[in-house]
Every structure is written in C-alpha cells, then in structure tokens.
Amino acid sequence: MFEQCGETELKTLLAIEPGDPISGVARKINENRETIRRAVNRLEEAGYVQYDGGLSVVDDAVREAGLAFLAAAAGVSPPTISEAYVLPQFAGMEFAYTAIDAVYVWTRGGYQVARDETDYPLFIAIHETDLVDWERFFERFGIPTAQQRQPADEIPGPLQIVLEPRAQVDAETVDGRPVISRSETVAFAREHYATFESALDILDRMYDDVETEADYRTTPASP
C-alpha cells in the first residue's frame, strides 16, 4: 500500500483528468515522461488509475484525500514558486495563464519582469462562474487571491494569485501550461510597451506567424 504514495505518484494522481495521455500528465507537472509512465504503472497495479484510451482516476475519494494531504503539508512547508505553477493543474477547473505569465510562458521562460522571489504574483484567467471555487482552492494552500495585484507588504508571503474572471477561457498549451493565445499575449505586451519592449522582440524572433512590430534592438555598448 505505502509504496504507491511517493511524491511523483501523488502529483500524477492529482494531475490526471479523464482521457489524459501519459505525456500530457508529464508536461502538466514538469516531469520526465518515463518517470510518469513508471508512476502510472504503479498506480494502475494498485488500482488507483486505469487506462482505456486515456488515463482516469478510479476513485475520486483517493484523489481528494491526496489533495487534502497536500494542503495540510502546505501548512508546514509553504509552496515554492515552481510548485505554485503546478498547483492549478490539481484544481480540476479550466484556466489559462495570462498577463505577465502569458508573456513568460510564450517566451518559454525567456522574459521575466516585475516580480522576484520576494514578491511573486501568478496571473491566471478563469471562468467567472468558478471564481469562488478558485479562491477556496488556493486558500487551502495558504496563497492569497485577488483580482488585482496586491502590494507585497499586504500579503503574508511572496506568493499571490491574481485571478482574471472571464465569460470564456480559450487556452492553448505551451510546454504543458495552458495559456491565452499568442495574439492576445502580443496585444497585452503592446499595451504595456514600456515594460515588454524586449519581450516583443523575443516573440517576434521565436514565432514567424506573429507580427509584433517590435522596435526594440539592443544598443551597442559605447567604445
């Protein structure tokens, strides 16, 4: 019984949505596919998950118990920044990274701005009907939520979640992370050009089908 209760198995169990392939789960939790394949085999042998054209959890009570354990553990060891990026995958609700995080995801981590390890908001778009459920979800892990970024001195730790309720969430997937479209991301960066000038240049070079009209160029150093 206990050999199926390791960290990888727990994250795998919590990340599975009906029909997910092994590779999809691996991308969600930023793990190697082979590592997740072995974890799935152990979970399947134990009767926790099954595969029939895609993965599914046999008993949601086990999944909820795992989530409760994770939430209790967060009270002892708060989530890190990297762990906070994985947590939304366990909520069972649709979302997409937006705003600063959309730029971060589409540049594949190549552009980071306006936050650091002492003040780190995550920006996610959600269905407006799920707002209360998202607030409750992050409350379980001791992470404050709001619909606007809060000053660092008004929250208890470095992490906060900025929720953007929408009537509809249209997400694309980049490296396992759901994110708003590139076109919307570019529009956001243009709207805040002073902050994302160099990000527009990165996006322009990374994607041939996206016209950013970026004017940014690195200025040569003076001799």
Tab-separated table of C-alpha atoms in Angstrom, residues 40-176:
chain	number	residue	atom	x	y	z
A	40	VAL	CA	1.257	5.309	-13.732
A	41	ASN	CA	2.185	1.625	-13.871
A	42	ARG	CA	2.483	1.519	-10.081
A	43	LEU	CA	-0.795	3.383	-9.612
A	44	GLU	CA	-2.539	1.122	-12.104
A	45	GLU	CA	-1.264	-2.022	-10.392
A	46	ALA	CA	-2.552	-0.645	-7.080
A	47	GLY	CA	-5.977	0.012	-8.614
A	48	TYR	CA	-5.877	3.811	-8.295
A	49	VAL	CA	-5.930	4.632	-12.007
A	50	GLN	CA	-6.900	2.893	-15.214
A	51	TYR	CA	-6.047	3.318	-18.874
A	52	ASP	CA	-8.651	2.931	-21.586
A	53	GLY	CA	-7.708	5.142	-24.497
A	54	GLY	CA	-6.573	7.626	-21.845
A	55	LEU	CA	-5.974	7.811	-18.111
A	56	SER	CA	-8.648	8.197	-15.445
A	57	VAL	CA	-8.752	8.021	-11.659
A	58	VAL	CA	-10.744	5.039	-10.413
A	59	ASP	CA	-11.924	6.588	-7.143
A	60	ASP	CA	-12.182	10.369	-6.722
A	61	ALA	CA	-12.126	9.875	-2.946
A	62	VAL	CA	-8.463	8.863	-3.201
A	63	ARG	CA	-7.724	11.941	-5.282
A	64	GLU	CA	-9.470	14.223	-2.781
A	65	ALA	CA	-7.578	12.595	0.075
A	66	GLY	CA	-4.320	13.280	-1.755
A	67	LEU	CA	-5.288	16.905	-2.253
A	68	ALA	CA	-6.186	17.233	1.437
A	69	PHE	CA	-2.801	15.788	2.399
A	70	LEU	CA	-1.028	18.224	0.082
A	71	ALA	CA	-2.955	21.149	1.553
A	72	ALA	CA	-2.061	20.043	5.081
A	73	ALA	CA	1.592	19.745	4.091
A	74	ALA	CA	1.486	23.316	2.753
A	75	GLY	CA	0.763	24.476	6.292
A	76	VAL	CA	4.157	23.107	7.344
A	77	SER	CA	6.126	23.809	4.169
A	78	PRO	CA	4.525	26.554	2.024
A	79	PRO	CA	4.543	26.059	-1.762
A	80	THR	CA	7.576	27.298	-3.654
A	81	ILE	CA	7.233	29.375	-6.815
A	82	SER	CA	7.776	26.335	-9.045
A	83	GLU	CA	5.231	24.342	-7.025
A	84	ALA	CA	2.713	27.184	-7.290
A	85	TYR	CA	2.845	26.852	-11.081
A	86	VAL	CA	1.838	23.181	-10.768
A	87	LEU	CA	-0.952	23.631	-8.211
A	88	PRO	CA	-3.630	24.935	-10.629
A	89	GLN	CA	-3.325	21.659	-12.542
A	90	PHE	CA	-4.788	19.917	-9.487
A	91	ALA	CA	-7.906	22.092	-9.220
A	92	GLY	CA	-9.978	20.259	-11.815
A	93	MET	CA	-11.080	23.560	-13.383
A	94	GLU	CA	-10.154	25.225	-16.653
A	95	PHE	CA	-7.686	28.108	-16.559
A	96	ALA	CA	-5.049	29.848	-18.654
A	97	TYR	CA	-2.005	31.857	-17.707
A	98	THR	CA	-2.450	35.482	-18.690
A	99	ALA	CA	-0.838	38.928	-18.439
A	100	ILE	CA	2.800	38.728	-17.232
A	101	ASP	CA	2.605	34.951	-17.097
A	102	ALA	CA	1.352	34.709	-20.675
A	103	VAL	CA	4.495	36.531	-21.800
A	104	TYR	CA	6.598	34.307	-19.537
A	105	VAL	CA	5.041	31.114	-20.941
A	106	TRP	CA	5.094	32.105	-24.621
A	107	THR	CA	8.752	33.176	-24.369
A	108	ARG	CA	9.355	29.801	-22.683
A	109	GLY	CA	10.754	31.500	-19.605
A	110	GLY	CA	12.899	33.833	-21.692
A	111	TYR	CA	11.327	37.004	-20.342
A	112	GLN	CA	10.660	37.658	-16.685
A	113	VAL	CA	9.731	41.073	-15.369
A	114	ALA	CA	8.171	42.975	-12.457
A	115	ARG	CA	8.492	40.225	-9.854
A	116	ASP	CA	11.094	38.314	-7.885
A	117	GLU	CA	11.318	35.623	-5.210
A	118	THR	CA	10.139	38.053	-2.513
A	119	ASP	CA	7.105	39.332	-4.463
A	120	TYR	CA	5.754	36.835	-6.977
A	121	PRO	CA	2.190	37.104	-8.302
A	122	LEU	CA	0.846	34.491	-10.708
A	123	PHE	CA	-1.762	35.633	-13.214
A	124	ILE	CA	-4.444	33.209	-14.378
A	125	ALA	CA	-7.636	33.630	-16.387
A	126	ILE	CA	-10.586	31.586	-15.103
A	127	HIS	CA	-14.270	31.088	-15.814
A	128	GLU	CA	-16.181	33.761	-13.910
A	129	THR	CA	-18.534	31.078	-12.588
A	130	ASP	CA	-15.546	29.339	-10.944
A	131	LEU	CA	-14.257	32.398	-9.069
A	132	VAL	CA	-15.330	31.318	-5.588
A	133	ASP	CA	-14.087	27.769	-6.128
A	134	TRP	CA	-10.666	29.065	-7.197
A	135	GLU	CA	-10.478	31.332	-4.171
A	136	ARG	CA	-11.274	28.383	-1.923
A	137	PHE	CA	-8.777	26.160	-3.716
A	138	PHE	CA	-5.824	28.479	-3.165
A	139	GLU	CA	-6.979	29.269	0.357
A	140	ARG	CA	-6.362	25.590	1.170
A	141	PHE	CA	-2.687	26.157	0.369
A	142	GLY	CA	-2.398	29.473	2.187
A	143	ILE	CA	-1.969	31.502	-1.014
A	144	PRO	CA	-3.951	34.771	-1.127
A	145	THR	CA	-6.037	35.628	-4.173
A	146	ALA	CA	-7.385	38.876	-5.596
A	147	GLN	CA	-8.460	40.296	-8.931
A	148	GLN	CA	-5.733	42.942	-8.816
A	149	ARG	CA	-2.105	42.595	-7.819
A	150	GLN	CA	-1.692	43.342	-4.117
A	151	PRO	CA	1.262	45.257	-2.613
A	152	ALA	CA	3.894	42.873	-1.257
A	153	ASP	CA	3.636	44.330	2.245
A	154	GLU	CA	-0.081	43.489	2.395
A	155	ILE	CA	0.258	39.731	1.915
A	156	PRO	CA	1.824	37.184	4.294
A	157	GLY	CA	4.320	35.610	1.892
A	158	PRO	CA	5.909	36.073	-1.514
A	159	LEU	CA	3.162	34.306	-3.487
A	160	GLN	CA	-0.203	35.642	-4.561
A	161	ILE	CA	-2.647	34.618	-7.272
A	162	VAL	CA	-4.241	37.299	-9.449
A	163	LEU	CA	-7.491	35.866	-10.815
A	164	GLU	CA	-8.968	37.239	-14.029
A	165	PRO	CA	-12.593	36.051	-14.352
A	166	ARG	CA	-13.830	35.678	-17.940
A	167	ALA	CA	-17.033	34.548	-19.581
A	168	GLN	CA	-14.928	32.135	-21.647
A	169	VAL	CA	-11.390	30.808	-21.306
A	170	ASP	CA	-9.733	29.834	-24.583
A	171	ALA	CA	-6.419	28.233	-23.756
A	172	GLU	CA	-3.532	26.983	-25.843
A	173	THR	CA	-0.850	24.729	-24.385
A	174	VAL	CA	2.849	25.560	-24.246
A	175	ASP	CA	5.199	23.139	-22.503
A	176	GLY	CA	2.233	21.676	-20.640
